[in-house]
mmCIF file of C-alpha atoms and ligand atoms in Angstrom:
data_model
loop_
_atom_site.group_PDB
_atom_site.id
_atom_site.type_symbol
_atom_site.label_atom_id
_atom_site.label_comp_id
_atom_site.label_asym_id
_atom_site.label_seq_id
_atom_site.Cartn_x
_atom_site.Cartn_y
_atom_site.Cartn_z
ATOM 1 C CA MET A 235 117.313 178.103 70.580
ATOM 2 C CA SER A 236 120.219 178.514 67.993
ATOM 3 C CA LYS A 237 121.717 175.478 65.920
ATOM 4 C CA PHE A 238 125.138 177.996 66.946
ATOM 5 C CA TRP A 239 124.674 177.444 70.612
ATOM 6 C CA SER A 240 127.012 174.911 72.517
ATOM 7 C CA GLU A 241 125.172 172.028 74.364
ATOM 8 C CA THR A 242 126.207 173.969 77.615
ATOM 9 C CA ALA A 243 124.344 177.129 76.472
ATOM 10 C CA ARG A 244 121.268 174.963 75.103
ATOM 11 C CA GLY A 245 120.946 173.143 78.387
ATOM 12 C CA THR A 246 121.135 175.807 80.720
ATOM 13 C CA GLU A 247 118.044 177.276 82.482
ATOM 14 C CA PRO A 248 119.291 180.804 83.348
ATOM 15 C CA TYR A 249 118.490 182.547 86.450
ATOM 16 C CA VAL A 250 115.795 185.560 86.324
ATOM 17 C CA PRO A 251 116.533 188.498 88.635
ATOM 18 C CA GLY A 252 113.935 190.599 89.724
ATOM 19 C CA GLU A 253 112.959 193.257 87.489
ATOM 20 C CA GLN A 254 114.584 196.724 87.351
ATOM 21 C CA PRO A 255 112.111 198.833 85.898
ATOM 22 C CA LYS A 256 113.100 201.856 83.935
ATOM 23 C CA MET A 257 110.160 204.450 85.089
ATOM 24 C CA ASN A 258 110.996 206.881 87.895
ATOM 25 C CA HIS A 259 108.574 207.248 90.626
ATOM 26 C CA ILE A 260 108.204 203.797 91.511
ATOM 27 C CA ILE A 261 108.401 202.250 94.886
ATOM 28 C CA LYS A 262 110.908 199.535 94.322
ATOM 29 C CA LEU A 263 110.585 196.794 96.961
ATOM 30 C CA ASN A 264 111.404 193.624 94.992
ATOM 31 C CA THR A 265 115.253 193.004 94.919
ATOM 32 C CA ASN A 266 116.359 193.708 98.481
ATOM 33 C CA GLU A 267 118.377 196.586 97.504
ATOM 34 C CA ASN A 268 119.206 199.089 100.479
ATOM 35 C CA PRO A 269 116.851 202.088 100.366
ATOM 36 C CA TYR A 270 119.732 204.454 101.546
ATOM 37 C CA PRO A 271 122.483 205.680 99.153
ATOM 38 C CA PRO A 272 126.214 204.674 99.847
ATOM 39 C CA SER A 273 128.096 206.685 102.465
ATOM 40 C CA PRO A 274 129.148 209.782 101.173
ATOM 41 C CA LYS A 275 132.665 208.845 101.506
ATOM 42 C CA VAL A 276 132.222 206.315 99.267
ATOM 43 C CA LEU A 277 130.873 208.381 96.899
ATOM 44 C CA GLU A 278 133.959 210.774 97.245
ATOM 45 C CA THR A 279 136.278 208.264 97.125
ATOM 46 C CA LEU A 280 134.594 206.904 93.702
ATOM 47 C CA GLN A 281 134.796 210.587 92.261
ATOM 48 C CA MET A 282 138.707 210.733 93.282
ATOM 49 C CA ALA A 283 139.130 207.668 91.468
ATOM 50 C CA ALA A 284 137.544 208.202 88.529
ATOM 51 C CA ASN A 285 140.755 209.468 87.057
ATOM 52 C CA ALA A 286 143.431 208.851 84.135
ATOM 53 C CA ASN A 287 144.549 205.679 86.184
ATOM 54 C CA LEU A 288 141.570 203.986 84.496
ATOM 55 C CA ARG A 289 143.727 203.519 81.753
ATOM 56 C CA LEU A 290 145.517 201.048 83.792
ATOM 57 C CA TYR A 291 144.837 197.327 84.653
ATOM 58 C CA PRO A 292 143.178 197.211 88.551
ATOM 59 C CA ASP A 293 145.292 195.004 91.207
ATOM 60 C CA PRO A 294 144.463 191.521 90.301
ATOM 61 C CA MET A 295 145.280 190.446 93.643
ATOM 62 C CA ALA A 296 142.801 193.410 94.764
ATOM 63 C CA GLU A 297 145.594 193.461 98.038
ATOM 64 C CA GLU A 298 144.322 196.735 99.748
ATOM 65 C CA LEU A 299 140.879 195.485 99.800
ATOM 66 C CA THR A 300 141.358 192.066 100.719
ATOM 67 C CA GLU A 301 143.646 193.613 103.894
ATOM 68 C CA VAL A 302 140.580 195.768 105.098
ATOM 69 C CA ILE A 303 138.471 192.593 104.910
ATOM 70 C CA ALA A 304 140.989 190.709 107.027
ATOM 71 C CA ASN A 305 141.271 193.331 109.576
ATOM 72 C CA TYR A 306 137.745 193.885 109.910
ATOM 73 C CA TYR A 307 137.038 190.262 110.620
ATOM 74 C CA HIS A 308 140.021 189.551 112.253
ATOM 75 C CA VAL A 309 141.335 186.713 110.086
ATOM 76 C CA PRO A 310 144.670 186.556 107.955
ATOM 77 C CA LYS A 311 144.710 188.142 104.665
ATOM 78 C CA ASN A 312 144.996 184.730 102.876
ATOM 79 C CA TYR A 313 141.543 183.558 104.175
ATOM 80 C CA VAL A 314 140.110 186.320 102.095
ATOM 81 C CA PHE A 315 138.829 186.518 98.448
ATOM 82 C CA VAL A 316 137.094 189.080 96.927
ATOM 83 C CA GLY A 317 134.841 188.949 93.593
ATOM 84 C CA ASN A 318 132.349 190.740 91.392
ATOM 85 C CA GLY A 319 129.432 190.483 93.698
ATOM 86 C CA SER A 320 128.770 187.357 95.890
ATOM 87 C CA ASP A 321 127.179 185.871 92.806
ATOM 88 C CA GLU A 322 130.333 185.656 91.152
ATOM 89 C CA VAL A 323 131.915 184.160 94.557
ATOM 90 C CA LEU A 324 129.165 181.876 94.469
ATOM 91 C CA ALA A 325 129.673 180.608 90.837
ATOM 92 C CA PHE A 326 133.637 180.215 91.639
ATOM 93 C CA SER A 327 132.754 178.246 94.766
ATOM 94 C CA PHE A 328 130.566 175.625 92.899
ATOM 95 C CA LEU A 329 133.416 174.739 90.617
ATOM 96 C CA ALA A 330 136.407 174.810 93.244
ATOM 97 C CA PHE A 331 134.535 172.620 95.690
ATOM 98 C CA PHE A 332 131.776 170.663 94.236
ATOM 99 C CA ASN A 333 132.088 167.558 92.152
ATOM 100 C CA ARG A 334 129.957 166.075 89.427
ATOM 101 C CA ASN A 335 128.961 162.850 90.887
ATOM 102 C CA GLU A 336 128.314 163.698 94.430
ATOM 103 C CA LYS A 337 125.073 165.413 95.708
ATOM 104 C CA ILE A 338 125.294 168.838 96.862
ATOM 105 C CA PHE A 339 122.780 169.656 99.393
ATOM 106 C CA PHE A 340 120.600 172.690 99.778
ATOM 107 C CA PRO A 341 117.206 174.023 101.258
ATOM 108 C CA ASP A 342 114.104 173.214 98.530
ATOM 109 C CA ILE A 343 113.319 176.909 99.175
ATOM 110 C CA THR A 344 116.012 179.276 99.073
ATOM 111 C CA TYR A 345 118.098 181.559 96.833
ATOM 112 C CA SER A 346 116.890 180.494 93.252
ATOM 113 C CA PHE A 347 120.826 180.765 91.900
ATOM 114 C CA TYR A 348 122.121 177.650 93.559
ATOM 115 C CA PRO A 349 120.024 175.165 90.965
ATOM 116 C CA VAL A 350 121.052 177.193 88.233
ATOM 117 C CA TYR A 351 124.986 176.983 89.116
ATOM 118 C CA ALA A 352 124.452 173.280 89.506
ATOM 119 C CA ASN A 353 122.815 172.618 86.460
ATOM 120 C CA LEU A 354 125.330 174.754 84.384
ATOM 121 C CA TYR A 355 128.326 172.684 85.922
ATOM 122 C CA ASN A 356 126.209 169.245 85.611
ATOM 123 C CA LEU A 357 126.357 168.959 89.220
ATOM 124 C CA SER A 358 124.000 166.663 91.164
ATOM 125 C CA TYR A 359 122.114 167.950 93.778
ATOM 126 C CA GLU A 360 119.493 167.054 96.532
ATOM 127 C CA GLU A 361 116.866 169.825 97.524
ATOM 128 C CA ILE A 362 116.133 169.347 101.292
ATOM 129 C CA GLU A 363 112.468 169.893 102.166
ATOM 130 C CA LEU A 364 112.384 172.760 104.974
ATOM 131 C CA ASN A 365 109.575 171.975 107.743
ATOM 132 C CA GLU A 366 106.331 173.164 107.672
ATOM 133 C CA ASP A 367 107.433 176.401 109.401
ATOM 134 C CA PHE A 368 110.090 177.036 106.500
ATOM 135 C CA THR A 369 112.704 176.511 109.406
ATOM 136 C CA ILE A 370 115.860 174.203 107.883
ATOM 137 C CA PRO A 371 115.868 170.747 109.403
ATOM 138 C CA ILE A 372 119.467 171.022 110.084
ATOM 139 C CA GLU A 373 120.360 167.096 110.813
ATOM 140 C CA LYS A 374 119.254 166.457 107.028
ATOM 141 C CA LEU A 375 122.219 168.531 106.013
ATOM 142 C CA PHE A 376 124.555 166.253 107.921
ATOM 143 C CA GLN A 377 126.765 164.094 105.965
ATOM 144 C CA ALA A 378 125.996 165.427 102.613
ATOM 145 C CA GLU A 379 127.288 163.224 99.867
ATOM 146 C CA GLY A 380 128.980 166.284 97.907
ATOM 147 C CA GLY A 381 128.840 169.387 100.210
ATOM 148 C CA VAL A 382 126.317 171.852 101.395
ATOM 149 C CA ILE A 383 125.251 175.564 100.513
ATOM 150 C CA PHE A 384 122.813 177.562 102.224
ATOM 151 C CA PRO A 385 121.955 181.226 103.066
ATOM 152 C CA ASN A 386 121.715 182.308 106.939
ATOM 153 C CA PRO A 387 119.369 184.186 106.843
ATOM 154 C CA ASN A 388 117.531 181.928 104.169
ATOM 155 C CA ALA A 389 116.018 183.963 101.402
ATOM 156 C CA PRO A 390 113.595 184.273 100.626
ATOM 157 C CA THR A 391 112.191 183.000 104.045
ATOM 158 C CA SER A 392 114.093 185.645 106.067
ATOM 159 C CA LEU A 393 114.599 183.154 108.831
ATOM 160 C CA GLY A 394 118.007 182.577 110.554
ATOM 161 C CA LEU A 395 119.517 179.720 111.863
ATOM 162 C CA THR A 396 121.578 180.155 115.181
ATOM 163 C CA PHE A 397 125.458 179.960 115.144
ATOM 164 C CA ASN A 398 125.490 176.764 116.800
ATOM 165 C CA HIS A 399 122.961 175.178 114.394
ATOM 166 C CA VAL A 400 125.143 176.517 111.842
ATOM 167 C CA GLU A 401 128.418 174.940 113.759
ATOM 168 C CA ARG A 402 126.645 171.584 113.990
ATOM 169 C CA ILE A 403 126.212 171.466 110.266
ATOM 170 C CA VAL A 404 130.181 172.482 109.254
ATOM 171 C CA GLN A 405 131.174 169.877 112.146
ATOM 172 C CA ASN A 406 128.750 167.107 110.706
ATOM 173 C CA ASN A 407 130.229 167.491 107.030
ATOM 174 C CA PRO A 408 134.201 167.036 108.196
ATOM 175 C CA ASN A 409 135.186 165.885 104.915
ATOM 176 C CA LYS A 410 132.951 168.366 102.636
ATOM 177 C CA VAL A 411 132.920 171.833 102.046
ATOM 178 C CA VAL A 412 129.731 173.909 103.643
ATOM 179 C CA ILE A 413 129.062 177.207 102.132
ATOM 180 C CA VAL A 414 127.263 179.549 104.419
ATOM 181 C CA ASP A 415 125.770 182.503 102.252
ATOM 182 C CA GLU A 416 125.801 185.365 104.485
ATOM 183 C CA ALA A 417 124.059 188.176 102.207
ATOM 184 C CA TYR A 418 121.942 189.377 104.847
ATOM 185 C CA VAL A 419 123.675 188.978 107.874
ATOM 186 C CA ASP A 420 123.784 192.475 108.980
ATOM 187 C CA PHE A 421 120.335 192.647 109.625
ATOM 188 C CA GLY A 422 120.154 190.576 112.589
ATOM 189 C CA SER A 423 121.773 187.406 112.773
ATOM 190 C CA ASP A 424 125.274 186.076 113.853
ATOM 191 C CA SER A 425 128.108 185.470 111.424
ATOM 192 C CA VAL A 426 130.016 182.501 111.594
ATOM 193 C CA VAL A 427 133.329 183.932 110.753
ATOM 194 C CA PRO A 428 134.927 183.133 113.753
ATOM 195 C CA LEU A 429 134.483 179.806 112.849
ATOM 196 C CA VAL A 430 136.999 179.931 109.937
ATOM 197 C CA HIS A 431 139.649 179.147 112.456
ATOM 198 C CA ARG A 432 138.571 175.953 113.576
ATOM 199 C CA TYR A 433 137.001 174.460 110.525
ATOM 200 C CA ASP A 434 138.901 174.171 107.299
ATOM 201 C CA ASN A 435 135.651 173.095 105.403
ATOM 202 C CA LEU A 436 133.581 176.240 106.363
ATOM 203 C CA LEU A 437 133.617 178.977 103.761
ATOM 204 C CA VAL A 438 131.644 182.387 104.392
ATOM 205 C CA ILE A 439 130.504 184.368 101.880
ATOM 206 C CA GLN A 440 129.348 188.072 102.213
ATOM 207 C CA THR A 441 128.077 190.892 99.869
ATOM 208 C CA LEU A 442 128.480 194.649 99.965
ATOM 209 C CA SER A 443 125.013 194.599 98.011
ATOM 210 C CA LYS A 444 122.903 194.843 100.562
ATOM 211 C CA SER A 445 123.856 196.417 104.223
ATOM 212 C CA ARG A 446 126.642 198.372 102.614
ATOM 213 C CA SER A 447 124.255 199.960 99.915
ATOM 214 C CA LEU A 448 126.525 198.872 97.015
ATOM 215 C CA ALA A 449 124.403 196.692 94.608
ATOM 216 C CA GLY A 450 125.537 199.004 91.744
ATOM 217 C CA LEU A 451 129.348 198.267 92.555
ATOM 218 C CA ARG A 452 129.406 194.646 92.296
ATOM 219 C CA VAL A 453 131.123 193.369 95.381
ATOM 220 C CA GLY A 454 131.445 190.175 97.449
ATOM 221 C CA PHE A 455 133.815 188.241 99.256
ATOM 222 C CA ALA A 456 134.262 184.728 101.207
ATOM 223 C CA ILE A 457 136.405 184.048 104.216
ATOM 224 C CA GLY A 458 137.536 180.493 104.788
ATOM 225 C CA ASN A 459 140.666 178.690 105.563
ATOM 226 C CA GLU A 460 143.726 179.682 103.095
ATOM 227 C CA GLN A 461 143.372 176.133 101.029
ATOM 228 C CA LEU A 462 140.088 177.080 100.208
ATOM 229 C CA ILE A 463 140.962 180.470 99.225
ATOM 230 C CA GLU A 464 144.003 179.338 97.083
ATOM 231 C CA GLY A 465 141.119 176.660 95.392
ATOM 232 C CA LEU A 466 139.124 179.989 94.732
ATOM 233 C CA ASN A 467 141.829 181.817 92.898
ATOM 234 C CA ARG A 468 142.684 178.852 90.841
ATOM 235 C CA ILE A 469 139.109 179.192 89.370
ATOM 236 C CA LYS A 470 139.210 182.768 89.337
ATOM 237 C CA ASN A 471 142.670 182.810 87.629
ATOM 238 C CA SER A 472 141.770 180.330 85.025
ATOM 239 C CA PHE A 473 138.528 182.716 84.206
ATOM 240 C CA ASN A 474 139.225 186.552 84.509
ATOM 241 C CA SER A 475 142.319 188.218 86.284
ATOM 242 C CA TYR A 476 140.437 191.096 87.023
ATOM 243 C CA THR A 477 137.070 190.459 88.052
ATOM 244 C CA LEU A 478 137.023 193.622 90.268
ATOM 245 C CA ASP A 479 137.648 197.146 88.578
ATOM 246 C CA ARG A 480 139.653 200.127 90.037
ATOM 247 C CA LEU A 481 136.543 201.992 90.765
ATOM 248 C CA ALA A 482 134.793 198.749 92.598
ATOM 249 C CA LEU A 483 138.173 198.075 94.755
ATOM 250 C CA VAL A 484 138.485 201.662 96.190
ATOM 251 C CA GLY A 485 134.577 202.125 96.632
ATOM 252 C CA ALA A 486 134.212 198.527 98.639
ATOM 253 C CA LYS A 487 137.335 199.837 100.613
ATOM 254 C CA ALA A 488 135.856 202.992 101.783
ATOM 255 C CA ALA A 489 132.415 201.180 102.692
ATOM 256 C CA LEU A 490 134.043 198.984 105.008
ATOM 257 C CA GLU A 491 135.762 201.761 106.499
ATOM 258 C CA ASP A 492 132.910 203.894 107.418
ATOM 259 C CA THR A 493 131.475 201.717 110.305
ATOM 260 C CA ASP A 494 129.429 204.441 111.706
ATOM 261 C CA TYR A 495 127.400 204.793 108.529
ATOM 262 C CA PHE A 496 126.762 201.049 108.209
ATOM 263 C CA ASN A 497 125.758 201.045 111.490
ATOM 264 C CA GLU A 498 123.591 203.798 111.352
ATOM 265 C CA THR A 499 121.473 202.587 108.041
ATOM 266 C CA ARG A 500 121.355 199.034 109.186
ATOM 267 C CA CYS A 501 119.829 200.123 112.485
ATOM 268 C CA LYS A 502 117.443 202.194 110.743
ATOM 269 C CA ILE A 503 116.352 199.370 108.721
ATOM 270 C CA ILE A 504 116.060 197.071 111.397
ATOM 271 C CA GLU A 505 113.573 199.560 113.211
ATOM 272 C CA THR A 506 111.163 199.988 109.948
ATOM 273 C CA ARG A 507 111.113 196.456 109.414
ATOM 274 C CA GLU A 508 109.750 195.874 112.963
ATOM 275 C CA GLU A 509 107.431 198.547 112.553
ATOM 276 C CA VAL A 510 106.217 197.272 109.452
ATOM 277 C CA CYS A 511 105.942 193.617 110.543
ATOM 278 C CA ASN A 512 103.640 194.676 113.454
ATOM 279 C CA GLU A 513 101.484 196.756 110.806
ATOM 280 C CA LEU A 514 101.405 193.948 108.542
ATOM 281 C CA LYS A 515 99.983 191.859 111.414
ATOM 282 C CA ASP A 516 97.310 194.143 111.948
ATOM 283 C CA LEU A 517 96.206 193.969 108.370
ATOM 284 C CA HIS A 518 96.149 190.046 108.592
ATOM 285 C CA PHE A 519 99.130 189.118 107.306
ATOM 286 C CA LYS A 520 101.449 186.081 108.691
ATOM 287 C CA VAL A 521 104.716 187.408 108.523
ATOM 288 C CA LEU A 522 108.052 185.371 109.430
ATOM 289 C CA ASP A 523 110.633 186.393 111.745
ATOM 290 C CA SER A 524 112.686 188.169 109.627
ATOM 291 C CA LYS A 525 116.648 188.551 110.546
ATOM 292 C CA THR A 526 116.781 190.274 107.187
ATOM 293 C CA ASN A 527 115.996 193.719 105.098
ATOM 294 C CA PHE A 528 112.832 192.127 103.599
ATOM 295 C CA LEU A 529 109.628 190.352 105.125
ATOM 296 C CA PHE A 530 108.178 187.237 104.100
ATOM 297 C CA VAL A 531 104.494 187.564 104.331
ATOM 298 C CA LYS A 532 101.230 185.245 103.440
ATOM 299 C CA HIS A 533 97.813 187.123 103.771
ATOM 300 C CA GLU A 534 95.156 184.922 105.643
ATOM 301 C CA GLN A 535 92.531 185.410 102.641
ATOM 302 C CA ALA A 536 93.721 187.234 99.695
ATOM 303 C CA SER A 537 95.669 185.721 96.843
ATOM 304 C CA ALA A 538 99.187 186.818 96.879
ATOM 305 C CA LYS A 539 99.325 187.039 92.934
ATOM 306 C CA ARG A 540 96.284 189.243 93.070
ATOM 307 C CA ILE A 541 97.825 191.662 95.838
ATOM 308 C CA PHE A 542 101.303 191.402 93.813
ATOM 309 C CA GLU A 543 99.622 192.434 90.433
ATOM 310 C CA LYS A 544 97.472 195.380 92.490
ATOM 311 C CA LEU A 545 100.522 196.878 93.895
ATOM 312 C CA LYS A 546 102.350 196.687 90.715
ATOM 313 C CA GLU A 547 99.440 198.908 88.991
ATOM 314 C CA ASN A 548 99.981 201.288 91.437
ATOM 315 C CA GLY A 549 103.477 201.846 90.853
ATOM 316 C CA ILE A 550 104.707 199.563 93.952
ATOM 317 C CA TYR A 551 106.960 196.659 93.004
ATOM 318 C CA VAL A 552 107.363 193.418 95.424
ATOM 319 C CA ARG A 553 108.444 190.034 94.505
ATOM 320 C CA TYR A 554 106.157 187.296 93.806
ATOM 321 C CA PHE A 555 107.364 183.614 93.240
ATOM 322 C CA ASN A 556 105.113 181.329 91.579
ATOM 323 C CA LYS A 557 106.743 178.126 93.016
ATOM 324 C CA PRO A 558 105.293 175.185 94.995
ATOM 325 C CA ARG A 559 104.878 175.861 98.896
ATOM 326 C CA ILE A 560 105.492 180.034 98.393
ATOM 327 C CA ASP A 561 103.054 180.834 95.879
ATOM 328 C CA GLN A 562 100.983 182.320 98.604
ATOM 329 C CA TYR A 563 103.497 184.650 99.742
ATOM 330 C CA LEU A 564 105.163 187.855 98.817
ATOM 331 C CA ARG A 565 108.545 188.821 99.728
ATOM 332 C CA VAL A 566 108.910 192.683 100.528
ATOM 333 C CA THR A 567 112.023 194.621 100.611
ATOM 334 C CA ILE A 568 112.240 196.944 103.428
ATOM 335 C CA GLY A 569 112.338 200.582 102.058
ATOM 336 C CA LEU A 570 112.251 204.113 103.494
ATOM 337 C CA ASN A 571 109.726 204.955 105.807
ATOM 338 C CA GLU A 572 107.680 207.010 103.526
ATOM 339 C CA GLU A 573 107.816 204.211 101.051
ATOM 340 C CA MET A 574 106.497 201.318 103.776
ATOM 341 C CA GLU A 575 103.905 204.138 104.345
ATOM 342 C CA VAL A 576 102.750 204.381 100.835
ATOM 343 C CA LEU A 577 102.828 200.487 100.720
ATOM 344 C CA LEU A 578 100.935 200.376 103.906
ATOM 345 C CA GLU A 579 98.201 202.650 102.548
ATOM 346 C CA ASN A 580 98.043 200.552 99.095
ATOM 347 C CA LEU A 581 97.571 197.507 100.774
ATOM 348 C CA ARG A 582 94.509 198.841 103.339
ATOM 349 C CA GLU A 583 92.873 199.777 100.041
ATOM 350 C CA ILE A 584 93.748 196.679 97.957
ATOM 351 C CA LEU A 585 92.589 194.377 100.974
HETATM 352 C C1 PLP B 122 120.694 184.809 99.302
HETATM 353 C C2 PLP B 122 121.495 185.691 98.289
HETATM 354 N N1 PLP B 122 122.958 185.575 98.161
HETATM 355 C C3 PLP B 122 123.554 186.059 97.036
HETATM 356 C C4 PLP B 122 122.843 187.192 96.530
HETATM 357 C C5 PLP B 122 124.022 187.646 95.535
HETATM 358 O O1 PLP B 122 124.092 189.101 95.954
HETATM 359 P P1 PLP B 122 125.258 190.131 94.958
HETATM 360 O O2 PLP B 122 125.728 189.426 93.734
HETATM 361 O O3 PLP B 122 124.657 191.423 95.057
HETATM 362 O O4 PLP B 122 126.327 190.152 95.956
HETATM 363 C C6 PLP B 122 121.498 187.395 96.790
HETATM 364 C C7 PLP B 122 120.983 188.754 96.217
HETATM 365 O O5 PLP B 122 119.877 189.234 96.175
HETATM 366 C C8 PLP B 122 120.920 186.849 97.767
HETATM 367 O O6 PLP B 122 119.605 186.706 98.230
#
């Protein structure tokens, strides 16, 4: 604590990201990155863009990238907003759509950045308790006082809601914004992007960090009615005109255009996930039905913290949350087949 900190800096409880260890030769299954490299076309594009034009500011409206996203999702261009990772899009959305004295609703077990943004902006919120099996009790998200936000599929539980369930949440909050954070949607659940044509209160947020292997480039986007997008632009343009740099703009565009590579890599991850899921069940883990690129697992007997520590000693990083209700669970990102083999060997030994 410093006497120079503002009340805001004093009052905030920052988000703590998963570790990014500096050593080589570790197996990194702790931050849900994609184990496959970005598309070769992305790398080629980035190399070509590393040129003298970097002296110039990038396009503040990200016109070309916005157009590619709009075409990809069959929405008008003014239904798209891009940002520096979906975290930034989320941060702007909290400012654009939620008010101080009206409680926002989100699940009690969810992406831990939501309460951080709410606290930073002094927004009040209510954490809706998930059912025993960690499914979302959708009716409890109806008629939310200040709006709703949840990931679909949810993180860290890995469970997905059906398209109809998400639609019912949107329908039952006609006067408030419902934000659906689809960070993991490409690994097996249905996107509700098509609903933006019908509901002016729905904002869908996606990222290129997971299914497009571009966590390091920092690109995320939102799709929603043009008035919601204008709200986001008002916040962005009061903060930083150039949230995406020249490399990010062209790299993201190339990634979205290479649909073959995208489909090939995400299918491989889904396949590995299903195999590892079965192997973990054989080792007496309870494995939640994942629609993501990670598994949320609990062993019948062994302590999650102990397994986490033992794996780490052996150079395998998974995520452990020392939080009520989930402190017996581990979140394991799906890596390469070889990496998952090493994980399973280690687990057999530890258990
Ligand atoms: C549910 C969820 N939303 C958003 C993000 C942020 O992704 P990014 O800022 O890399 O786009 C993450 C990252 O792990 C996440 O799990």
